[in-house]
mmCIF file of C-alpha atoms in Angstrom:
data_model
loop_
_atom_site.group_PDB
_atom_site.id
_atom_site.type_symbol
_atom_site.label_atom_id
_atom_site.label_comp_id
_atom_site.label_asym_id
_atom_site.label_seq_id
_atom_site.Cartn_x
_atom_site.Cartn_y
_atom_site.Cartn_z
ATOM 1 C CA MET A 1 58.423 106.739 125.574
ATOM 2 C CA THR A 2 57.905 102.986 126.160
ATOM 3 C CA HIS A 3 59.563 103.128 129.570
ATOM 4 C CA LEU A 4 60.001 106.212 131.696
ATOM 5 C CA LEU A 5 61.961 104.575 134.479
ATOM 6 C CA PRO A 6 65.365 103.058 133.840
ATOM 7 C CA LEU A 7 65.191 99.279 133.441
ATOM 8 C CA ALA A 8 67.448 97.050 135.518
ATOM 9 C CA ASP A 9 69.983 96.478 132.735
ATOM 10 C CA ASP A 10 69.931 99.994 131.294
ATOM 11 C CA PRO A 11 73.323 101.631 131.507
ATOM 12 C CA ALA A 12 73.580 104.128 134.368
ATOM 13 C CA PRO A 13 72.556 107.633 133.159
ATOM 14 C CA GLU A 14 76.133 108.950 133.466
ATOM 15 C CA ARG A 15 77.473 106.101 131.332
ATOM 16 C CA ALA A 16 74.797 106.611 128.663
ATOM 17 C CA ASP A 17 75.597 110.340 128.618
ATOM 18 C CA ALA A 18 79.295 109.619 128.275
ATOM 19 C CA ALA A 19 78.649 107.218 125.396
ATOM 20 C CA ARG A 20 76.446 109.781 123.600
ATOM 21 C CA ASN A 21 79.098 112.401 124.176
ATOM 22 C CA ARG A 22 81.767 110.133 122.746
ATOM 23 C CA GLU A 23 79.635 109.337 119.690
ATOM 24 C CA ALA A 24 78.955 113.050 119.099
ATOM 25 C CA ILE A 25 82.676 113.852 119.271
ATOM 26 C CA LEU A 26 83.623 110.996 116.899
ATOM 27 C CA ALA A 27 80.872 111.934 114.432
ATOM 28 C CA ALA A 28 82.028 115.570 114.481
ATOM 29 C CA ALA A 29 85.676 114.558 114.015
ATOM 30 C CA LEU A 30 84.838 112.200 111.135
ATOM 31 C CA ARG A 31 82.777 114.949 109.462
ATOM 32 C CA LEU A 32 85.729 117.344 109.709
ATOM 33 C CA VAL A 33 88.200 114.720 108.472
ATOM 34 C CA ARG A 34 86.029 114.081 105.405
ATOM 35 C CA THR A 35 85.417 117.731 104.546
ATOM 36 C CA ARG A 36 88.770 119.333 105.478
ATOM 37 C CA GLY A 37 91.265 116.478 105.422
ATOM 38 C CA VAL A 38 93.104 114.957 108.398
ATOM 39 C CA GLY A 39 95.884 117.556 108.403
ATOM 40 C CA CYS A 40 93.473 120.444 109.052
ATOM 41 C CA VAL A 41 91.656 118.817 111.978
ATOM 42 C CA THR A 42 92.812 120.000 115.421
ATOM 43 C CA MET A 43 91.498 119.307 118.920
ATOM 44 C CA GLU A 44 90.098 122.875 118.889
ATOM 45 C CA THR A 45 88.076 122.474 115.675
ATOM 46 C CA VAL A 46 86.708 119.089 116.815
ATOM 47 C CA ALA A 47 85.666 120.493 120.227
ATOM 48 C CA ALA A 48 83.921 123.430 118.539
ATOM 49 C CA GLU A 49 82.184 121.197 115.956
ATOM 50 C CA ALA A 50 81.003 118.766 118.666
ATOM 51 C CA GLY A 51 79.958 121.574 121.020
ATOM 52 C CA VAL A 52 82.095 120.335 123.919
ATOM 53 C CA GLY A 53 85.021 121.833 125.806
ATOM 54 C CA LYS A 54 88.596 121.029 124.798
ATOM 55 C CA GLY A 55 89.076 119.561 128.284
ATOM 56 C CA THR A 56 86.386 116.942 127.601
ATOM 57 C CA LEU A 57 88.158 115.961 124.395
ATOM 58 C CA PHE A 58 91.492 115.437 126.130
ATOM 59 C CA ARG A 59 89.808 113.608 129.051
ATOM 60 C CA ARG A 60 88.154 111.136 126.679
ATOM 61 C CA PHE A 61 90.903 110.638 124.057
ATOM 62 C CA GLU A 62 94.099 111.760 125.838
ATOM 63 C CA SER A 63 95.688 113.266 122.715
ATOM 64 C CA ARG A 64 95.144 114.050 119.037
ATOM 65 C CA GLU A 65 96.760 110.658 118.318
ATOM 66 C CA GLY A 66 94.192 108.948 120.551
ATOM 67 C CA LEU A 67 91.307 110.786 118.900
ATOM 68 C CA MET A 68 92.564 109.977 115.396
ATOM 69 C CA GLY A 69 92.856 106.287 116.314
ATOM 70 C CA ALA A 70 89.219 106.314 117.490
ATOM 71 C CA VAL A 71 88.112 108.172 114.327
ATOM 72 C CA LEU A 72 89.856 105.481 112.244
ATOM 73 C CA ASN A 73 87.797 102.731 113.914
ATOM 74 C CA GLU A 74 84.630 104.822 113.587
ATOM 75 C CA SER A 75 85.268 105.413 109.882
ATOM 76 C CA GLU A 76 85.954 101.739 109.134
ATOM 77 C CA THR A 77 82.769 100.716 110.967
ATOM 78 C CA ALA A 78 80.702 103.348 109.128
ATOM 79 C CA TRP A 79 82.160 102.201 105.795
ATOM 80 C CA GLN A 80 81.380 98.530 106.486
ATOM 81 C CA ALA A 81 77.815 99.492 107.453
ATOM 82 C CA SER A 82 77.359 101.344 104.163
ATOM 83 C CA VAL A 83 78.538 98.239 102.252
ATOM 84 C CA ILE A 84 76.242 95.897 104.193
ATOM 85 C CA SER A 85 73.113 97.994 104.447
ATOM 86 C CA GLY A 86 73.668 101.417 102.838
ATOM 87 C CA PRO A 87 72.017 102.682 99.652
ATOM 88 C CA PRO A 88 72.928 101.061 96.288
ATOM 89 C CA PRO A 89 75.140 100.746 94.338
ATOM 90 C CA LEU A 90 77.574 100.313 97.290
ATOM 91 C CA GLY A 91 74.874 98.700 99.418
ATOM 92 C CA PRO A 92 72.474 95.913 98.364
ATOM 93 C CA GLY A 93 70.006 96.392 95.498
ATOM 94 C CA ALA A 94 72.276 97.080 92.496
ATOM 95 C CA PRO A 95 73.566 94.436 90.023
ATOM 96 C CA PRO A 96 76.774 92.762 91.296
ATOM 97 C CA MET A 97 79.114 94.413 88.722
ATOM 98 C CA GLU A 98 77.838 97.881 89.710
ATOM 99 C CA ARG A 99 78.271 96.983 93.366
ATOM 100 C CA LEU A 100 81.811 95.724 92.770
ATOM 101 C CA LEU A 101 82.872 98.895 90.925
ATOM 102 C CA ALA A 102 81.233 101.092 93.588
ATOM 103 C CA PHE A 103 83.018 99.039 96.246
ATOM 104 C CA GLY A 104 86.433 99.622 94.649
ATOM 105 C CA HIS A 105 85.962 103.375 94.239
ATOM 106 C CA SER A 106 84.658 103.745 97.764
ATOM 107 C CA ARG A 107 87.443 101.579 99.216
ATOM 108 C CA LEU A 108 90.041 103.599 97.319
ATOM 109 C CA ARG A 109 88.883 106.890 98.849
ATOM 110 C CA THR A 110 88.333 105.401 102.298
ATOM 111 C CA ASN A 111 91.807 103.836 102.322
ATOM 112 C CA LEU A 112 93.434 107.137 101.342
ATOM 113 C CA THR A 113 91.716 108.809 104.308
ATOM 114 C CA HIS A 114 92.636 105.887 106.555
ATOM 115 C CA ALA A 115 96.292 106.128 105.550
ATOM 116 C CA GLU A 116 96.262 109.727 106.826
ATOM 117 C CA LEU A 117 94.381 108.755 109.998
ATOM 118 C CA ILE A 118 96.851 105.944 110.685
ATOM 119 C CA ALA A 119 99.755 108.378 110.315
ATOM 120 C CA ALA A 120 97.962 110.942 112.529
ATOM 121 C CA ALA A 121 97.288 108.242 115.113
ATOM 122 C CA GLY A 122 101.032 107.535 115.217
ATOM 123 C CA ARG A 123 100.619 103.930 114.126
ATOM 124 C CA PRO A 124 102.662 103.594 110.935
ATOM 125 C CA GLY A 125 102.205 100.231 109.296
ATOM 126 C CA ALA A 126 98.925 99.584 111.123
ATOM 127 C CA ARG A 127 96.632 97.480 108.970
ATOM 128 C CA SER A 128 93.480 95.906 110.275
ATOM 129 C CA ALA A 129 93.213 92.159 109.584
ATOM 130 C CA ALA A 130 89.491 92.332 110.441
ATOM 131 C CA ALA A 131 88.839 95.119 107.909
ATOM 132 C CA LEU A 132 90.790 93.219 105.285
ATOM 133 C CA SER A 133 88.907 90.008 105.903
ATOM 134 C CA PHE A 134 85.573 91.870 105.641
ATOM 135 C CA ALA A 135 86.599 93.396 102.299
ATOM 136 C CA ASN A 136 87.849 90.052 100.979
ATOM 137 C CA MET A 137 84.632 88.260 101.949
ATOM 138 C CA HIS A 138 82.530 90.924 100.263
ATOM 139 C CA VAL A 139 84.536 90.796 97.004
ATOM 140 C CA ARG A 140 84.389 86.990 96.992
ATOM 141 C CA TYR A 141 80.606 87.156 97.424
ATOM 142 C CA LEU A 142 80.245 89.568 94.479
ATOM 143 C CA LEU A 143 82.587 87.485 92.278
ATOM 144 C CA GLY A 144 80.381 84.476 93.048
ATOM 145 C CA GLU A 145 77.256 86.470 92.120
ATOM 146 C CA LEU A 146 78.994 87.371 88.842
ATOM 147 C CA GLY A 147 79.512 83.674 88.088
ATOM 148 C CA VAL A 148 83.321 83.860 88.320
ATOM 149 C CA THR A 149 84.873 80.472 89.033
ATOM 150 C CA GLY A 150 88.359 79.625 90.267
ATOM 151 C CA ASP A 151 90.241 80.402 93.477
ATOM 152 C CA LEU A 152 88.022 83.297 94.584
ATOM 153 C CA LEU A 153 90.100 83.995 97.703
ATOM 154 C CA MET A 154 93.159 84.632 95.516
ATOM 155 C CA LEU A 155 91.175 86.643 92.952
ATOM 156 C CA ALA A 156 89.624 88.801 95.684
ATOM 157 C CA THR A 157 93.113 89.364 97.145
ATOM 158 C CA ALA A 158 94.345 90.401 93.688
ATOM 159 C CA LEU A 159 91.479 92.909 93.293
ATOM 160 C CA LEU A 160 92.042 94.369 96.763
ATOM 161 C CA ALA A 161 95.847 94.575 96.552
ATOM 162 C CA PRO A 162 95.958 97.680 94.276
ATOM 163 C CA LEU A 163 93.680 99.395 96.839
ATOM 164 C CA GLU A 164 96.210 98.799 99.641
ATOM 165 C CA MET A 165 97.225 102.025 101.345
ATOM 166 C CA VAL A 166 100.906 101.466 100.592
ATOM 167 C CA VAL A 167 100.175 101.157 96.848
ATOM 168 C CA LEU A 168 97.753 104.100 96.726
ATOM 169 C CA ASP A 169 100.081 106.310 98.757
ATOM 170 C CA GLN A 170 102.880 105.736 96.241
ATOM 171 C CA GLN A 171 100.618 106.427 93.250
ATOM 172 C CA VAL A 172 98.860 109.492 94.656
ATOM 173 C CA ASN A 173 101.510 111.177 96.784
ATOM 174 C CA THR A 174 104.734 110.225 94.965
ATOM 175 C CA GLU A 175 103.735 109.651 91.333
ATOM 176 C CA HIS A 176 100.842 112.182 91.418
ATOM 177 C CA ILE A 177 98.528 109.903 89.450
ATOM 178 C CA SER A 178 94.930 111.183 89.509
ATOM 179 C CA LEU A 179 92.201 109.318 91.390
ATOM 180 C CA GLU A 180 90.232 109.176 88.136
ATOM 181 C CA ARG A 181 93.044 107.295 86.391
ATOM 182 C CA ILE A 182 93.452 104.916 89.339
ATOM 183 C CA GLU A 183 89.694 104.261 89.342
ATOM 184 C CA ALA A 184 89.641 103.659 85.581
ATOM 185 C CA GLY A 185 92.618 101.292 85.951
ATOM 186 C CA TRP A 186 90.820 99.380 88.690
ATOM 187 C CA ASP A 187 87.632 99.128 86.591
ATOM 188 C CA ASP A 188 89.698 97.729 83.702
ATOM 189 C CA LEU A 189 91.277 95.175 86.068
ATOM 190 C CA VAL A 190 87.839 94.110 87.338
ATOM 191 C CA HIS A 191 86.517 93.604 83.808
ATOM 192 C CA ARG A 192 89.578 91.545 82.858
ATOM 193 C CA VAL A 193 89.316 89.395 86.000
ATOM 194 C CA VAL A 194 85.557 88.867 85.709
ATOM 195 C CA GLY A 195 85.669 88.278 81.947
ATOM 196 C CA ARG A 196 82.636 88.573 79.731
ATOM 197 C CA MET B 1 147.483 90.215 83.322
ATOM 198 C CA THR B 2 146.982 93.165 80.971
ATOM 199 C CA HIS B 3 148.601 95.585 83.389
ATOM 200 C CA LEU B 4 150.908 94.686 86.224
ATOM 201 C CA LEU B 5 151.355 98.173 87.642
ATOM 202 C CA PRO B 6 148.421 100.057 89.115
ATOM 203 C CA LEU B 7 147.002 102.577 86.645
ATOM 204 C CA ALA B 8 146.530 106.201 87.658
ATOM 205 C CA ASP B 9 142.804 105.845 88.326
ATOM 206 C CA ASP B 10 142.904 102.413 89.940
ATOM 207 C CA PRO B 11 141.664 102.497 93.505
ATOM 208 C CA ALA B 12 144.453 102.418 96.089
ATOM 209 C CA PRO B 13 145.289 98.792 97.055
ATOM 210 C CA GLU B 14 143.825 99.232 100.565
ATOM 211 C CA ARG B 15 140.529 100.527 99.163
ATOM 212 C CA ALA B 16 140.292 97.693 96.625
ATOM 213 C CA ASP B 17 140.955 95.177 99.416
ATOM 214 C CA ALA B 18 138.294 96.744 101.581
ATOM 215 C CA ALA B 19 135.776 96.631 98.723
ATOM 216 C CA ARG B 20 136.564 92.955 98.008
ATOM 217 C CA ASN B 21 136.262 92.237 101.711
ATOM 218 C CA ARG B 22 132.898 93.973 101.848
ATOM 219 C CA GLU B 23 131.659 92.068 98.778
ATOM 220 C CA ALA B 24 132.795 88.750 100.257
ATOM 221 C CA ILE B 25 130.974 89.482 103.508
ATOM 222 C CA LEU B 26 127.755 90.515 101.727
ATOM 223 C CA ALA B 27 127.870 87.487 99.429
ATOM 224 C CA ALA B 28 128.362 85.198 102.442
ATOM 225 C CA ALA B 29 125.523 86.871 104.347
ATOM 226 C CA LEU B 30 123.160 86.643 101.368
ATOM 227 C CA ARG B 31 124.040 82.958 100.911
ATOM 228 C CA LEU B 32 123.222 82.298 104.577
ATOM 229 C CA VAL B 33 119.996 84.325 104.419
ATOM 230 C CA ARG B 34 118.833 82.299 101.407
ATOM 231 C CA THR B 35 119.727 78.884 102.817
ATOM 232 C CA ARG B 36 118.929 79.335 106.537
ATOM 233 C CA GLY B 37 116.491 82.252 106.670
ATOM 234 C CA VAL B 38 117.109 85.715 108.127
ATOM 235 C CA GLY B 39 116.266 84.696 111.699
ATOM 236 C CA CYS B 40 119.113 82.157 111.861
ATOM 237 C CA VAL B 41 121.831 84.466 110.559
ATOM 238 C CA THR B 42 124.053 85.970 113.256
ATOM 239 C CA MET B 43 127.200 88.105 113.075
ATOM 240 C CA GLU B 44 129.150 84.976 114.148
ATOM 241 C CA THR B 45 127.856 82.757 111.347
ATOM 242 C CA VAL B 46 128.433 85.462 108.726
ATOM 243 C CA ALA B 47 132.004 86.087 109.954
ATOM 244 C CA ALA B 48 132.741 82.346 109.839
ATOM 245 C CA GLU B 49 131.178 81.930 106.360
ATOM 246 C CA ALA B 50 133.097 84.931 104.988
ATOM 247 C CA GLY B 51 136.339 83.874 106.679
ATOM 248 C CA VAL B 52 136.822 87.200 108.493
ATOM 249 C CA GLY B 53 136.918 88.160 112.151
ATOM 250 C CA LYS B 54 133.792 89.327 113.973
ATOM 251 C CA GLY B 55 135.595 92.626 114.633
ATOM 252 C CA THR B 56 135.886 93.278 110.877
ATOM 253 C CA LEU B 57 132.147 92.718 110.515
ATOM 254 C CA PHE B 58 131.274 95.207 113.239
ATOM 255 C CA ARG B 59 133.835 97.706 111.930
ATOM 256 C CA ARG B 60 132.303 97.626 108.436
ATOM 257 C CA PHE B 61 128.571 97.360 109.278
ATOM 258 C CA GLU B 62 128.344 98.632 112.880
ATOM 259 C CA SER B 63 125.570 96.189 113.869
ATOM 260 C CA ARG B 64 123.436 93.286 112.700
ATOM 261 C CA GLU B 65 120.852 95.906 111.632
ATOM 262 C CA GLY B 66 123.474 97.652 109.496
ATOM 263 C CA LEU B 67 124.593 94.379 107.912
ATOM 264 C CA MET B 68 120.998 93.334 107.162
ATOM 265 C CA GLY B 69 120.319 96.704 105.512
ATOM 266 C CA ALA B 70 123.379 96.192 103.270
ATOM 267 C CA VAL B 71 122.306 92.608 102.477
ATOM 268 C CA LEU B 72 118.880 93.957 101.465
ATOM 269 C CA ASN B 73 120.452 96.303 98.915
ATOM 270 C CA GLU B 74 122.763 93.528 97.697
ATOM 271 C CA SER B 75 119.864 91.131 97.254
ATOM 272 C CA GLU B 76 117.734 93.666 95.343
ATOM 273 C CA THR B 77 120.671 94.457 93.046
ATOM 274 C CA ALA B 78 121.381 90.762 92.442
ATOM 275 C CA TRP B 79 117.706 90.138 91.692
ATOM 276 C CA GLN B 80 117.517 93.016 89.202
ATOM 277 C CA ALA B 81 120.670 91.721 87.492
ATOM 278 C CA SER B 82 119.128 88.270 87.116
ATOM 279 C CA VAL B 83 116.028 89.836 85.499
ATOM 280 C CA ILE B 84 118.087 91.965 83.108
ATOM 281 C CA SER B 85 120.814 89.529 82.145
ATOM 282 C CA GLY B 86 120.379 86.253 84.022
ATOM 283 C CA PRO B 87 119.435 82.910 82.469
ATOM 284 C CA PRO B 88 115.912 82.448 81.020
ATOM 285 C CA PRO B 89 113.060 82.236 81.784
ATOM 286 C CA LEU B 90 113.618 85.071 84.314
ATOM 287 C CA GLY B 91 116.272 86.653 82.130
ATOM 288 C CA PRO B 92 116.056 87.326 78.371
ATOM 289 C CA GLY B 93 115.568 84.512 75.867
ATOM 290 C CA ALA B 94 112.244 82.960 76.902
ATOM 291 C CA PRO B 95 108.801 83.891 75.436
ATOM 292 C CA PRO B 96 107.265 86.910 77.254
ATOM 293 C CA MET B 97 104.521 84.930 79.048
ATOM 294 C CA GLU B 98 107.102 82.520 80.480
ATOM 295 C CA ARG B 99 109.250 85.469 81.517
ATOM 296 C CA LEU B 100 106.292 87.192 83.181
ATOM 297 C CA LEU B 101 105.317 84.100 85.192
ATOM 298 C CA ALA B 102 108.956 83.502 86.189
ATOM 299 C CA PHE B 103 109.183 87.158 87.193
ATOM 300 C CA GLY B 104 106.150 86.881 89.513
ATOM 301 C CA HIS B 105 107.341 83.694 91.214
ATOM 302 C CA SER B 106 110.816 85.064 91.672
ATOM 303 C CA ARG B 107 109.527 88.432 92.950
ATOM 304 C CA LEU B 108 107.227 86.668 95.396
ATOM 305 C CA ARG B 109 110.079 84.742 97.004
ATOM 306 C CA THR B 110 112.464 87.696 96.899
ATOM 307 C CA ASN B 111 109.892 89.982 98.534
ATOM 308 C CA LEU B 112 109.246 87.507 101.348
ATOM 309 C CA THR B 113 112.987 87.439 102.072
ATOM 310 C CA HIS B 114 113.163 91.220 101.793
ATOM 311 C CA ALA B 115 110.298 91.647 104.284
ATOM 312 C CA GLU B 116 112.402 89.709 106.816
ATOM 313 C CA LEU B 117 115.553 91.681 105.929
ATOM 314 C CA ILE B 118 113.696 94.978 106.333
ATOM 315 C CA ALA B 119 112.451 93.900 109.763
ATOM 316 C CA ALA B 120 115.968 92.696 110.715
ATOM 317 C CA ALA B 121 117.417 96.009 109.500
ATOM 318 C CA GLY B 122 115.030 97.813 111.870
ATOM 319 C CA ARG B 123 113.317 99.704 109.064
ATOM 320 C CA PRO B 124 109.645 98.749 109.277
ATOM 321 C CA GLY B 125 107.607 100.126 106.410
ATOM 322 C CA ALA B 126 110.700 100.598 104.232
ATOM 323 C CA ARG B 127 109.818 100.140 100.582
ATOM 324 C CA SER B 128 112.160 101.082 97.805
ATOM 325 C CA ALA B 129 110.647 103.381 95.176
ATOM 326 C CA ALA B 130 113.567 102.562 92.844
ATOM 327 C CA ALA B 131 112.984 98.802 93.148
ATOM 328 C CA LEU B 132 109.289 99.303 92.560
ATOM 329 C CA SER B 133 109.839 101.425 89.496
ATOM 330 C CA PHE B 134 112.245 98.832 88.065
ATOM 331 C CA ALA B 135 109.661 96.066 88.570
ATOM 332 C CA ASN B 136 106.869 98.177 87.067
ATOM 333 C CA MET B 137 108.940 99.046 83.981
ATOM 334 C CA HIS B 138 109.822 95.399 83.440
ATOM 335 C CA VAL B 139 106.193 94.227 83.712
ATOM 336 C CA ARG B 140 105.045 97.004 81.350
ATOM 337 C CA TYR B 141 107.693 95.912 78.841
ATOM 338 C CA LEU B 142 106.527 92.285 78.990
ATOM 339 C CA LEU B 143 102.824 93.280 78.723
ATOM 340 C CA GLY B 144 103.736 95.260 75.606
ATOM 341 C CA GLU B 145 105.582 92.233 74.187
ATOM 342 C CA LEU B 146 102.438 90.193 74.856
ATOM 343 C CA GLY B 147 100.373 92.648 72.798
ATOM 344 C CA VAL B 148 98.329 93.874 75.774
ATOM 345 C CA THR B 149 96.817 97.309 75.154
ATOM 346 C CA GLY B 150 95.361 99.793 77.625
ATOM 347 C CA ASP B 151 96.820 101.694 80.572
ATOM 348 C CA LEU B 152 99.894 99.481 81.015
ATOM 349 C CA LEU B 153 101.166 101.471 84.021
ATOM 350 C CA MET B 154 97.925 100.689 85.893
ATOM 351 C CA LEU B 155 97.889 97.054 84.741
ATOM 352 C CA ALA B 156 101.511 96.567 85.810
ATOM 353 C CA THR B 157 100.684 98.123 89.185
ATOM 354 C CA ALA B 158 97.739 95.723 89.521
ATOM 355 C CA LEU B 159 99.966 92.705 88.768
ATOM 356 C CA LEU B 160 102.635 93.850 91.219
ATOM 357 C CA ALA B 161 100.266 94.791 94.057
ATOM 358 C CA PRO B 162 99.525 91.182 95.174
ATOM 359 C CA LEU B 163 103.320 90.668 95.397
ATOM 360 C CA GLU B 164 103.669 93.569 97.863
ATOM 361 C CA MET B 165 105.353 92.517 101.083
ATOM 362 C CA VAL B 166 102.405 93.660 103.208
ATOM 363 C CA VAL B 167 100.001 91.462 101.197
ATOM 364 C CA LEU B 168 102.307 88.421 101.125
ATOM 365 C CA ASP B 169 103.098 88.731 104.827
ATOM 366 C CA GLN B 170 99.378 88.574 105.677
ATOM 367 C CA GLN B 171 98.779 85.583 103.378
ATOM 368 C CA VAL B 172 101.842 83.572 104.402
ATOM 369 C CA ASN B 173 102.344 84.433 108.066
ATOM 370 C CA THR B 174 98.768 85.108 109.233
ATOM 371 C CA GLU B 175 96.534 83.070 106.915
ATOM 372 C CA HIS B 176 99.138 80.325 106.324
ATOM 373 C CA ILE B 177 98.367 80.097 102.612
ATOM 374 C CA SER B 178 100.972 78.022 100.758
ATOM 375 C CA LEU B 179 103.400 79.635 98.308
ATOM 376 C CA GLU B 180 102.159 77.196 95.663
ATOM 377 C CA ARG B 181 98.586 78.474 96.023
ATOM 378 C CA ILE B 182 99.743 82.109 95.926
ATOM 379 C CA GLU B 183 101.791 81.380 92.782
ATOM 380 C CA ALA B 184 98.870 79.604 91.109
ATOM 381 C CA GLY B 185 96.586 82.532 92.019
ATOM 382 C CA TRP B 186 99.059 84.983 90.512
ATOM 383 C CA ASP B 187 99.365 82.915 87.317
ATOM 384 C CA ASP B 188 95.551 82.920 87.010
ATOM 385 C CA LEU B 189 95.522 86.708 87.471
ATOM 386 C CA VAL B 190 98.183 87.146 84.768
ATOM 387 C CA HIS B 191 96.226 85.019 82.301
ATOM 388 C CA ARG B 192 93.025 86.971 82.989
ATOM 389 C CA VAL B 193 94.804 90.334 82.624
ATOM 390 C CA VAL B 194 96.678 89.345 79.444
ATOM 391 C CA GLY B 195 93.639 87.627 77.913
ATOM 392 C CA ARG B 196 93.879 85.190 75.070
#
């Protein structure tokens, strides 16, 4: 209510509407992906969940591939935000070891979803250098807080490597290893790397 | 000289010749890949090195892609043989920690070559489950020899993950990290995982 008239550099009303519309669709799609899994999410269910027509969906994202690519970006951004400023223990406020373990478990689940989104977006092998560099920086920061010394870039890479989609995909979808066992294995690795 | 006449189950002379021919071509191609790098190896140079005509090469492997795919298999087989029965420290006869470190360094270099061969064979994303399972079994065996206890399958996966082609490719070709630094980082990881 601070200004009732559009300011000079406000986006035009149509553009603001379009952006809100886009956000609503992406939020609805991400919600469905998280609750039902990528394979069960169709253009129809997303349109219904977002309260828009199917035509709008196709106009904005061209295809299911296009939508899934946009959901992938949205999900990565939301995940980074929850690491930077979300509630503890993933976000700030918890001791560094708790944050590191929460980070690994959360990254594991996010990467499994992202592997499906990447496949659904028709971009096999896609792997975001920016996302990777964010994750590496965060792990290096926590290792520093834990008083670990040495080549932290290499140690952070070693902790992130077992969370790579290609490794998780093999363990979960080919070897049928449970997420609980993978998490426990990662926790063990972290304790060995950090030391006592 | 133990038998001068072909035995009943010997391959027909033509088939034995063809197999020898194929082996000679693959050995020549692998030699060139190792000394010059995948990018510099053409059908012409392989034909010259193997002492066969270019026509023979195309008849046996159809294309450069086909040849590179065959060289990939040949290289993986040769590498596994050198782990199982080659000279120490990669092969048997050295203490387990020396063998483990030699294994990592050798796998690192082999995987970098294999990433190029996979790209040259036109099979992006290809990743051999059999090769992976061999490597995991070998690392588990050495961890056991070193007296490490715990979930050895998960620990072996954690040690192999930083040697994944997708991780190495990012470090070497995007971040331009030296092989020496990657090796030293891996050695540090091994020592932390194995403990004292």
